[in-house]
Coordinates of N, CA and C in Angstrom, one line a residue:
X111 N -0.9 -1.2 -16.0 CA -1.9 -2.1 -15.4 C -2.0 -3.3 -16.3
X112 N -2.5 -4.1 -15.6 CA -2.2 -5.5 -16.4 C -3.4 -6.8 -15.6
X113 N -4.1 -6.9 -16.8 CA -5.2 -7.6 -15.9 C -5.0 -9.4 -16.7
X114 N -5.5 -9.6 -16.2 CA -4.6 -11.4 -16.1 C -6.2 -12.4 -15.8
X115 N -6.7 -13.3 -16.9 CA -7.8 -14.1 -16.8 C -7.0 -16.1 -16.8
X116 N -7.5 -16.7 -15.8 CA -6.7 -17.6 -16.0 C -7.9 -18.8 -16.7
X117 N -7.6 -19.8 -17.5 CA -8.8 -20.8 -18.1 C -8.2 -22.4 -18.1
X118 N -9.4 -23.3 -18.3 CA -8.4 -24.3 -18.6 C -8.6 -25.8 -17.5
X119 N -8.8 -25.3 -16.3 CA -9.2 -26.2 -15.2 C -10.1 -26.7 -15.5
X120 N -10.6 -27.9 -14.4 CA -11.3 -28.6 -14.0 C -11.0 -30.2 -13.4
X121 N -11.7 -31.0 -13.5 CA -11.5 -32.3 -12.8 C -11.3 -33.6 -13.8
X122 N -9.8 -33.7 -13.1 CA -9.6 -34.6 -13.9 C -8.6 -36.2 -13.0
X123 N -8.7 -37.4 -13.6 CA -8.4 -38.2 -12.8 C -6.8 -38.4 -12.8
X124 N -6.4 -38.9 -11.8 CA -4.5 -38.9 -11.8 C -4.5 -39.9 -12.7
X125 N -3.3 -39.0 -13.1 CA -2.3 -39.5 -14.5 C -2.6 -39.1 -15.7
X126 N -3.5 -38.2 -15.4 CA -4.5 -37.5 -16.5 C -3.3 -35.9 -16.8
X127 N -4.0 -35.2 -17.8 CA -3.5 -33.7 -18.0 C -4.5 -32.9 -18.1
X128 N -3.6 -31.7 -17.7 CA -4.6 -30.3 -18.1 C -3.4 -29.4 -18.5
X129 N -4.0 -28.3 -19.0 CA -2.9 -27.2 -19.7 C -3.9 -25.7 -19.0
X130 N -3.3 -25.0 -19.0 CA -3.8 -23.9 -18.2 C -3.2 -22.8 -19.2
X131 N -4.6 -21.9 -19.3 CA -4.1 -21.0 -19.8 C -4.5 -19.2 -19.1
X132 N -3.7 -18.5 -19.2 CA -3.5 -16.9 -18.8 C -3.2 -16.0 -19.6
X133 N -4.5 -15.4 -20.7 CA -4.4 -14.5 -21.0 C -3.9 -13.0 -20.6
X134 N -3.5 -12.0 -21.1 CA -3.2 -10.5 -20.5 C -3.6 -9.9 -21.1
X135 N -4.1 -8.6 -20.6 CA -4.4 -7.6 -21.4 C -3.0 -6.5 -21.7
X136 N -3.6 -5.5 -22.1 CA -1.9 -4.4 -22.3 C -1.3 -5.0 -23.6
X137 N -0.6 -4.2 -23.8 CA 0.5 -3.8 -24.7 C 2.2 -4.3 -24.2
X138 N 2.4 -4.3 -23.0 CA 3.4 -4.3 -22.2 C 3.6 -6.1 -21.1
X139 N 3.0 -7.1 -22.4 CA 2.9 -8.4 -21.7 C 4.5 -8.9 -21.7
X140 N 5.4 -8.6 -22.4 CA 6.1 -8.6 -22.4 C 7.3 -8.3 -22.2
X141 N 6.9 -7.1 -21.3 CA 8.1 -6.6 -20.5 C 7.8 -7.2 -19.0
X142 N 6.5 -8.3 -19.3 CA 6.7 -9.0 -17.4 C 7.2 -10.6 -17.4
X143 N 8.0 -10.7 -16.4 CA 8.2 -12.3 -16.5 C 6.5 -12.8 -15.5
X144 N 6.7 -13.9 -16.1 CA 5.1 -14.5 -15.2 C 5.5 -15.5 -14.5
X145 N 4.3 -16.3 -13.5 CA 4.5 -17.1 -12.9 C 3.0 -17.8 -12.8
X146 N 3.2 -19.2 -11.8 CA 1.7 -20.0 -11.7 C 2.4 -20.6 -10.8
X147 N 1.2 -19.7 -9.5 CA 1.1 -20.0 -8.0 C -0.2 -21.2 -8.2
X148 N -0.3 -21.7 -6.6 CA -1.3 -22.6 -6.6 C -1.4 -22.7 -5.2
X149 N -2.5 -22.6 -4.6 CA -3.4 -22.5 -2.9 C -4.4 -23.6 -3.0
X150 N -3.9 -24.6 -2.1 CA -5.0 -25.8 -1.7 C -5.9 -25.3 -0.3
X151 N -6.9 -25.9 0.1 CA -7.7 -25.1 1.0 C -6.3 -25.7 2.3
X152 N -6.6 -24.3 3.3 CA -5.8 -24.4 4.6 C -4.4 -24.3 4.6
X153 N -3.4 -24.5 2.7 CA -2.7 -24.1 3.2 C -2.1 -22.8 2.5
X154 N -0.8 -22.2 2.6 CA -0.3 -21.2 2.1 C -0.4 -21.0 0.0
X155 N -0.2 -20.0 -0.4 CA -0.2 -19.8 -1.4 C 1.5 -20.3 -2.1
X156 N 2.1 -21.5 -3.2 CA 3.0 -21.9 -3.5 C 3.4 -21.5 -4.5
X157 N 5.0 -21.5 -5.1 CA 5.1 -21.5 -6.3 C 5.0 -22.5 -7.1
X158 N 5.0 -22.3 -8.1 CA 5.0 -23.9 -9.1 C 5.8 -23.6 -10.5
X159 N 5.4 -22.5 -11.2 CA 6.9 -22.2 -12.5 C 6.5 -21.1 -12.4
X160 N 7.6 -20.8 -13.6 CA 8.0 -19.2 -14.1 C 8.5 -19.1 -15.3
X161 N 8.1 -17.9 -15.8 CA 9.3 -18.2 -17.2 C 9.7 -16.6 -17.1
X162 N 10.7 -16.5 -17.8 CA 11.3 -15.0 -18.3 C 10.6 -14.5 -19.0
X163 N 11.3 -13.3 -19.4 CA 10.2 -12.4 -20.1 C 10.1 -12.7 -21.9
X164 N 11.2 -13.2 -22.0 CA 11.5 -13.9 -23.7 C 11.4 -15.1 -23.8
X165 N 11.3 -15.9 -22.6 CA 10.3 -17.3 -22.6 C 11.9 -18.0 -22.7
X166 N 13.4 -17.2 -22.5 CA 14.3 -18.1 -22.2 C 14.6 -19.3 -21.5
X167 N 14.0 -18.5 -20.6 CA 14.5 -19.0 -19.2 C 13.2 -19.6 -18.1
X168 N 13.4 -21.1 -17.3 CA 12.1 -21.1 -16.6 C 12.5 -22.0 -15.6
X169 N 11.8 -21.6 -14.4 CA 12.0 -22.6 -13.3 C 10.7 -23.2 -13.0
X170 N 10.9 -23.7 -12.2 CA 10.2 -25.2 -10.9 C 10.2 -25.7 -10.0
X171 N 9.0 -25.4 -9.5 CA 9.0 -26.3 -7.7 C 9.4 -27.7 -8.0
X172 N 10.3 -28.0 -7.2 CA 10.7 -29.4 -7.3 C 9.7 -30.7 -7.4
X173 N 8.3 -30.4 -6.9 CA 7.1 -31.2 -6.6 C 6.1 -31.5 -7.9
X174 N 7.1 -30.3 -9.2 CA 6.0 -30.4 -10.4 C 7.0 -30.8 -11.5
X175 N 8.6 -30.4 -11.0 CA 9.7 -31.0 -12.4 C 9.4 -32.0 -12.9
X176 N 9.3 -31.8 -14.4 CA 9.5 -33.1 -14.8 C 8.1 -33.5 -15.3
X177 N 7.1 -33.0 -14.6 CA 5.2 -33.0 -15.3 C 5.0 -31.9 -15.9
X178 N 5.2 -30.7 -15.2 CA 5.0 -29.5 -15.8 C 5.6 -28.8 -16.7
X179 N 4.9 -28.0 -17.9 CA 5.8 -27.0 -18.5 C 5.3 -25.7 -18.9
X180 N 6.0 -24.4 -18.5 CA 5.4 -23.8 -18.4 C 5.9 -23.1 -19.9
X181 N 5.2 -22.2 -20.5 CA 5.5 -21.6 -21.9 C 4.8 -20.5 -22.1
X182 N 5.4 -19.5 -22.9 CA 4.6 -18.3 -23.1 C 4.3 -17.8 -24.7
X183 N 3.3 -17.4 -24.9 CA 3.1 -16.5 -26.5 C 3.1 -15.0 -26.5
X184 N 4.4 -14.8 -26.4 CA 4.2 -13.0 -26.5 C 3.5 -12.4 -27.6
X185 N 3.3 -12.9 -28.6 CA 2.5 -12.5 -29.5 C 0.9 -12.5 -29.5
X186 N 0.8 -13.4 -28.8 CA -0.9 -13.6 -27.9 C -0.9 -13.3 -26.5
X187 N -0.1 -12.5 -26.0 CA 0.0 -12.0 -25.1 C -1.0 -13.5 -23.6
X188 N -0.4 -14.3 -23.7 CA -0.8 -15.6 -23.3 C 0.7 -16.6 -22.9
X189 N 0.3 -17.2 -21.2 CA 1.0 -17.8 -20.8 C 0.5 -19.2 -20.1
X190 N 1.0 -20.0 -20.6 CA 0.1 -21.7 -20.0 C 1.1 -22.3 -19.4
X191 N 0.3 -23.7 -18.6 CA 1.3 -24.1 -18.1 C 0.4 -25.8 -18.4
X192 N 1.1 -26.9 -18.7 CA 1.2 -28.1 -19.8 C 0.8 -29.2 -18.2
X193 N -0.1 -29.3 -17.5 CA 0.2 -30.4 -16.6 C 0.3 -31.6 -16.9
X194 N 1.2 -32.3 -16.9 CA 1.1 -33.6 -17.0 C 0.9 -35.0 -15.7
X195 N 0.6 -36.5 -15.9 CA 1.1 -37.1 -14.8 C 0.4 -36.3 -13.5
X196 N -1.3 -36.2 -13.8 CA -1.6 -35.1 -12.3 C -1.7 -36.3 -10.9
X197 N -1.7 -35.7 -9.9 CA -1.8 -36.2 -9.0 C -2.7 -35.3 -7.9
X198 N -2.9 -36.4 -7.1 CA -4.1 -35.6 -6.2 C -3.5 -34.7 -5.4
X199 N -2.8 -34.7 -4.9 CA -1.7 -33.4 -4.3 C -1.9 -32.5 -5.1
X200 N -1.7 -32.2 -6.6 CA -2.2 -30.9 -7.0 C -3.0 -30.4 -7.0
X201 N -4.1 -30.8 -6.6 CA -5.5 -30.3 -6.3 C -5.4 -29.3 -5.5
X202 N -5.6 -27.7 -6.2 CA -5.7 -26.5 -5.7 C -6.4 -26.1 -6.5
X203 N -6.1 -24.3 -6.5 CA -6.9 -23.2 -6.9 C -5.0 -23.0 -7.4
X204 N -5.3 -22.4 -8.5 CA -3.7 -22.5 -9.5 C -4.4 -20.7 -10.3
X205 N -2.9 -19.6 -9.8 CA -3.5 -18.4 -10.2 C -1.9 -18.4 -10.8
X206 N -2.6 -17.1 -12.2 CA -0.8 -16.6 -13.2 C -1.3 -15.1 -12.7
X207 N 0.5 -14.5 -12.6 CA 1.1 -13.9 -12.0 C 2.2 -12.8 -12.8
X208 N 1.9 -11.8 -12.7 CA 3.0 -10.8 -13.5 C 4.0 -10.2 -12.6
X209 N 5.1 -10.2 -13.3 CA 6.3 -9.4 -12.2 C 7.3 -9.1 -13.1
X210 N 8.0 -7.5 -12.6 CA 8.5 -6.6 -13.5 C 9.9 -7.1 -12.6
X211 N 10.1 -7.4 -12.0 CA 12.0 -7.9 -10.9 C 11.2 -8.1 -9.5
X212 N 12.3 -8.9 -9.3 CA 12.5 -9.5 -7.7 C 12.4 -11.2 -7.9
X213 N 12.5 -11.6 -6.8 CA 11.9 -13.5 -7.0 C 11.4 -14.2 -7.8
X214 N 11.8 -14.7 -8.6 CA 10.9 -15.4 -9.3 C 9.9 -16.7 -8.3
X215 N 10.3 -16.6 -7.2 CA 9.2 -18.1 -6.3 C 9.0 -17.1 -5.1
X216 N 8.5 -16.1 -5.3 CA 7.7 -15.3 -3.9 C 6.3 -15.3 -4.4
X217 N 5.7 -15.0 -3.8 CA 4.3 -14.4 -4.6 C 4.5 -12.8 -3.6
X218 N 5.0 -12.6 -3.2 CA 4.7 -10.9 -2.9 C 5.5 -9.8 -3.8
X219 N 6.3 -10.8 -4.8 CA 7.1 -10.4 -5.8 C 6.4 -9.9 -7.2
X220 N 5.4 -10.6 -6.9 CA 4.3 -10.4 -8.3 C 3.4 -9.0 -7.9
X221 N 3.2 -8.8 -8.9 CA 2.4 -7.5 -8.8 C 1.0 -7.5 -9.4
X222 N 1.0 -8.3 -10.0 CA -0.4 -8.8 -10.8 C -1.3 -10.3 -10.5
X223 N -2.3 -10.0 -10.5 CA -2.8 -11.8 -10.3 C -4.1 -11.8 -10.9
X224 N -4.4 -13.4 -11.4 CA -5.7 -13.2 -11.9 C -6.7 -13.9 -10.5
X225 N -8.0 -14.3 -11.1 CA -8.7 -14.9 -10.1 C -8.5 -16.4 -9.8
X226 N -7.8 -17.2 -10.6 CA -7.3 -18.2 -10.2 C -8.9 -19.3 -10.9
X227 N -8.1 -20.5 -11.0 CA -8.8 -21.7 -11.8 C -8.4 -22.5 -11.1
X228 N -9.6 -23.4 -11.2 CA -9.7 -24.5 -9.8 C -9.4 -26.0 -10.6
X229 N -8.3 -26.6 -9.9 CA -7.4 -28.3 -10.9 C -7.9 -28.9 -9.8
X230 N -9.3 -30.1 -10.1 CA -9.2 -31.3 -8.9 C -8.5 -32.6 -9.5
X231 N -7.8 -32.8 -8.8 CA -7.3 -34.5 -9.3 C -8.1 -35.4 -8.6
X232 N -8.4 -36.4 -9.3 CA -9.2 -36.9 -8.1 C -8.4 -38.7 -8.5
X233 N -8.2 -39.5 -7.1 CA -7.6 -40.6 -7.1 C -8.1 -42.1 -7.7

């Protein structure tokens, strides 16, 4: 089991930053690769990064390459993600995500979620 607090949000103006962070509980943070989904009102739940489980390896919705980065502290059992360059399109509800295999850009892949932290950009 693995319970996941995400911190870090709030309102900020474009072209501005925020860094997001996702603590875990357990012993076993790192045997999960994680991820940071994000739900705007009305539409579906997206991906946005990922990293591996040794923080080698990490992808990207094409919509955040290049502003975002996502990084992890296995030793603080803690995973953030660096926004840079925000824009009001990001403005969602942004939740981190644990998964032991499968997709890294599904969310039905994850097995874990926190309650999610709320990013407004505002224009």
């Amino acid at each position: 089991q693995v319970q996941l607090v995400e911190s870090g949000g709030g309102l900020v103006q474009a072209g501005g930053s925020l860094r997001l962070s996702c603590a875990a509980s357990g012993r076993t943070f790192s045997t999960y690769a994680m991820g940071w989904f994000r739900q705007a009102p009305g539409k579906e739940r997206e991906f946005v990064a990922a990293i591996s489980r040794s923080g080698g390896s990490t992808y990207y919705a094409d919509s955040v390459k290049g502003r975002f980065t996502i990084s992890r502290d296995n030793a603080n059992n803690t995973v953030y993600l660096q926004m840079n360059s925000l824009k009001p399109e990001d403005t969602a509800v942004y939740y981190c995500a644990a998964r032991r295999r499968g997709s890294y850009y599904s969310p039905s892949e994850y097995d874990y979620w926190g309650q999610g932290t709320q990013v407004t950009v505002s224009s």
